[in-house]
Amino acid sequence: MVRNLTILFFIFFIGCEINSEQLIVSERVNFENIKFNTVSKNLNFDNPQSGIDVNYTKNLITDWFNNNIKTDGLEGSLNVNIKSIDINKTREEEYYRFEINLNIEFTEINQILNKTKTYKVNSKDYGDIQGSFSLNDTENLNKNIILKSLQNINQKIMNM
C-alpha cells in the first residue's frame, strides 16, 4: 500500500512539474548596427510617461541606442527623439494581450552644409496568450514584444 502511494505521489509531482513549464521563453535579439554620417548623437524622450513597462522600454531603447546607433562622420549631430511609447495591456481570466506603439524620430543636422534630414519611424506590435499562463509568461511576452518593436524600427531605419 505504501509503495502504491509513493508511486502515486511521484506521478502527481512529475505531472505538476510538467504543467508548470513556461509557455513564453525570453528571446535574445541581436540588432544590426546603424551608422549615421555625424560626429555626435543624442537621445531624448519627449514623452513624460512613466510606469513599470514604460520605464523598462526606455531602458531597452537606451541600451539599443548606446550599443547599435553608431556615428562615423566628420561633422553634424544626430538627435533621436522618442516621441511616444504607448502600451496597452488587456488581462482577462484566460487571455492576456500586450501591445506597444513606438514613435521615434531621427534627425541628422549638418550645420556646415545647413542641411537637415528627418526620419520618422513608427512600430506597432502586439502579442497575446490564451489559456493557462504564469506571471513569468506575461513578463517574457512583454519583453519579447518590446524587443520585436525595436527590431522593426532598426530594420526600417536600415532600409531608408
Short mmCIF file of C-alpha atoms in Angstrom, two decimals:
data_model
loop_
_atom_site.label_atom_id
_atom_site.label_comp_id
_atom_site.label_asym_id
_atom_site.label_seq_id
_atom_site.Cartn_x
_atom_site.Cartn_y
_atom_site.Cartn_z
CA MET A 1 0.00 0.00 0.00
CA VAL A 2 2.80 2.41 0.92
CA ARG A 3 4.58 1.56 -2.30
CA ASN A 4 1.44 2.35 -4.32
CA LEU A 5 1.01 5.69 -2.54
CA THR A 6 4.67 6.54 -3.14
CA ILE A 7 4.30 5.82 -6.85
CA LEU A 8 1.06 7.82 -6.97
CA PHE A 9 2.70 10.85 -5.28
CA PHE A 10 5.71 10.56 -7.59
CA ILE A 11 3.45 10.62 -10.67
CA PHE A 12 1.49 13.53 -9.20
CA PHE A 13 4.63 15.62 -8.57
CA ILE A 14 6.01 14.89 -12.04
CA GLY A 15 2.66 15.93 -13.51
CA CYS A 16 2.76 19.21 -11.56
CA GLU A 17 6.32 19.87 -12.74
CA ILE A 18 5.37 19.28 -16.37
CA ASN A 19 2.38 21.64 -16.11
CA SER A 20 4.47 24.43 -14.57
CA GLU A 21 6.75 24.89 -17.60
CA GLN A 22 6.83 28.34 -19.12
CA LEU A 23 4.87 28.89 -22.29
CA ILE A 24 6.73 32.01 -23.38
CA VAL A 25 10.52 31.94 -23.39
CA SER A 26 12.52 35.16 -23.23
CA GLU A 27 14.08 35.79 -26.64
CA ARG A 28 17.53 37.16 -27.36
CA VAL A 29 17.66 39.69 -30.21
CA ASN A 30 20.82 40.81 -31.98
CA PHE A 31 20.42 44.19 -33.63
CA GLU A 32 22.45 45.27 -36.62
CA ASN A 33 24.43 48.46 -36.15
CA ILE A 34 23.08 51.57 -37.84
CA LYS A 35 25.64 54.15 -38.97
CA PHE A 36 24.94 57.84 -39.40
CA ASN A 37 27.23 60.38 -41.03
CA THR A 38 27.53 62.54 -37.90
CA VAL A 39 30.01 63.21 -35.10
CA SER A 40 27.71 63.16 -32.10
CA LYS A 41 24.43 61.57 -31.10
CA ASN A 42 21.77 62.46 -28.54
CA LEU A 43 18.80 60.52 -27.19
CA ASN A 44 15.74 62.42 -25.96
CA PHE A 45 12.49 61.11 -24.51
CA ASP A 46 9.78 63.62 -25.43
CA ASN A 47 7.02 61.77 -23.62
CA PRO A 48 6.54 62.35 -19.89
CA GLN A 49 5.03 58.90 -19.38
CA SER A 50 6.13 56.64 -16.59
CA GLY A 51 5.28 53.24 -15.23
CA ILE A 52 6.99 49.90 -14.93
CA ASP A 53 6.55 48.88 -18.58
CA VAL A 54 7.36 52.34 -19.97
CA ASN A 55 10.50 52.62 -17.83
CA TYR A 56 11.58 49.13 -18.88
CA THR A 57 11.01 50.11 -22.53
CA LYS A 58 13.06 53.29 -22.01
CA ASN A 59 15.92 51.20 -20.60
CA LEU A 60 15.84 48.83 -23.60
CA ILE A 61 15.75 51.79 -26.01
CA THR A 62 18.72 53.41 -24.21
CA ASP A 63 20.73 50.17 -24.44
CA TRP A 64 19.82 49.83 -28.14
CA PHE A 65 20.81 53.47 -28.77
CA ASN A 66 24.13 53.18 -26.93
CA ASN A 67 25.15 49.86 -28.49
CA ASN A 68 23.71 49.91 -32.02
CA ILE A 69 23.46 53.51 -33.21
CA LYS A 70 26.93 54.46 -34.49
CA THR A 71 28.36 57.72 -35.80
CA ASP A 72 31.11 57.80 -38.40
CA GLY A 73 31.09 61.30 -39.85
CA LEU A 74 33.30 64.35 -39.64
CA GLU A 75 30.58 66.88 -38.79
CA GLY A 76 26.99 67.17 -37.69
CA SER A 77 24.85 65.65 -34.98
CA LEU A 78 22.15 63.03 -34.69
CA ASN A 79 19.14 63.59 -32.46
CA VAL A 80 16.97 60.57 -31.71
CA ASN A 81 13.67 61.71 -30.20
CA ILE A 82 11.33 59.15 -28.71
CA LYS A 83 8.01 60.83 -29.46
CA SER A 84 5.73 58.31 -27.77
CA ILE A 85 5.65 54.96 -26.07
CA ASP A 86 2.05 53.75 -25.89
CA ILE A 87 1.49 50.49 -24.05
CA ASN A 88 -1.85 48.73 -23.71
CA LYS A 89 -2.37 45.58 -21.69
CA THR A 90 -5.53 43.51 -21.56
CA ARG A 91 -5.91 40.79 -18.99
CA GLU A 92 -8.91 38.54 -18.64
CA GLU A 93 -9.33 35.17 -16.98
CA GLU A 94 -7.51 33.07 -19.58
CA TYR A 95 -6.36 35.76 -22.00
CA TYR A 96 -3.53 38.30 -21.96
CA ARG A 97 -2.58 40.81 -24.65
CA PHE A 98 0.36 43.22 -24.72
CA GLU A 99 0.51 45.96 -27.34
CA ILE A 100 3.16 48.63 -27.87
CA ASN A 101 3.26 51.57 -30.25
CA LEU A 102 6.63 53.32 -30.60
CA ASN A 103 7.14 56.59 -32.48
CA ILE A 104 10.77 57.59 -32.97
CA GLU A 105 12.22 60.48 -34.95
CA PHE A 106 15.82 60.52 -36.20
CA THR A 107 17.17 63.94 -37.17
CA GLU A 108 20.58 64.42 -38.79
CA ILE A 109 21.78 68.02 -38.57
CA ASN A 110 24.76 69.31 -40.54
CA GLN A 111 25.42 72.95 -39.59
CA ILE A 112 28.21 73.47 -42.15
CA LEU A 113 26.06 72.45 -45.14
CA ASN A 114 22.93 73.87 -43.49
CA LYS A 115 21.22 70.54 -44.15
CA THR A 116 18.74 68.58 -42.03
CA LYS A 117 17.35 65.09 -42.65
CA THR A 118 14.48 63.72 -40.59
CA TYR A 119 13.28 60.13 -40.49
CA LYS A 120 10.02 59.36 -38.66
CA VAL A 121 9.60 55.71 -37.79
CA ASN A 122 6.61 54.02 -36.19
CA SER A 123 6.26 50.46 -34.97
CA LYS A 124 3.11 48.85 -33.62
CA ASP A 125 3.41 45.31 -32.33
CA TYR A 126 1.38 43.03 -30.11
CA GLY A 127 1.29 39.54 -28.71
CA ASP A 128 -1.23 37.52 -26.78
CA ILE A 129 -1.50 34.39 -24.68
CA GLN A 130 -4.60 32.24 -24.36
CA GLY A 131 -5.22 29.53 -21.84
CA SER A 132 -3.33 28.95 -18.63
CA PHE A 133 -0.20 31.08 -18.14
CA SER A 134 2.01 32.38 -15.37
CA LEU A 135 3.23 35.83 -14.41
CA ASN A 136 6.65 34.98 -15.90
CA ASP A 137 4.94 34.17 -19.19
CA THR A 138 3.36 37.64 -19.33
CA GLU A 139 6.67 39.34 -18.43
CA ASN A 140 8.53 37.36 -21.12
CA LEU A 141 5.82 38.21 -23.65
CA ASN A 142 6.12 41.92 -22.78
CA LYS A 143 9.90 41.87 -23.20
CA ASN A 144 9.72 39.92 -26.46
CA ILE A 145 7.17 42.33 -27.97
CA ILE A 146 9.21 45.39 -26.94
CA LEU A 147 12.34 43.85 -28.49
CA LYS A 148 10.38 42.94 -31.64
CA SER A 149 9.21 46.54 -31.93
CA LEU A 150 12.78 47.83 -31.59
CA GLN A 151 13.93 45.28 -34.15
CA ASN A 152 11.27 46.54 -36.60
CA ILE A 153 12.43 50.13 -36.11
CA ASN A 154 16.03 49.05 -36.54
CA GLN A 155 15.15 47.31 -39.82
CA LYS A 156 13.12 50.27 -41.13
CA ILE A 157 15.99 52.70 -40.49
CA MET A 158 18.46 50.38 -42.20
CA ASN A 159 16.22 50.27 -45.29
CA MET A 160 15.94 54.09 -45.54
#
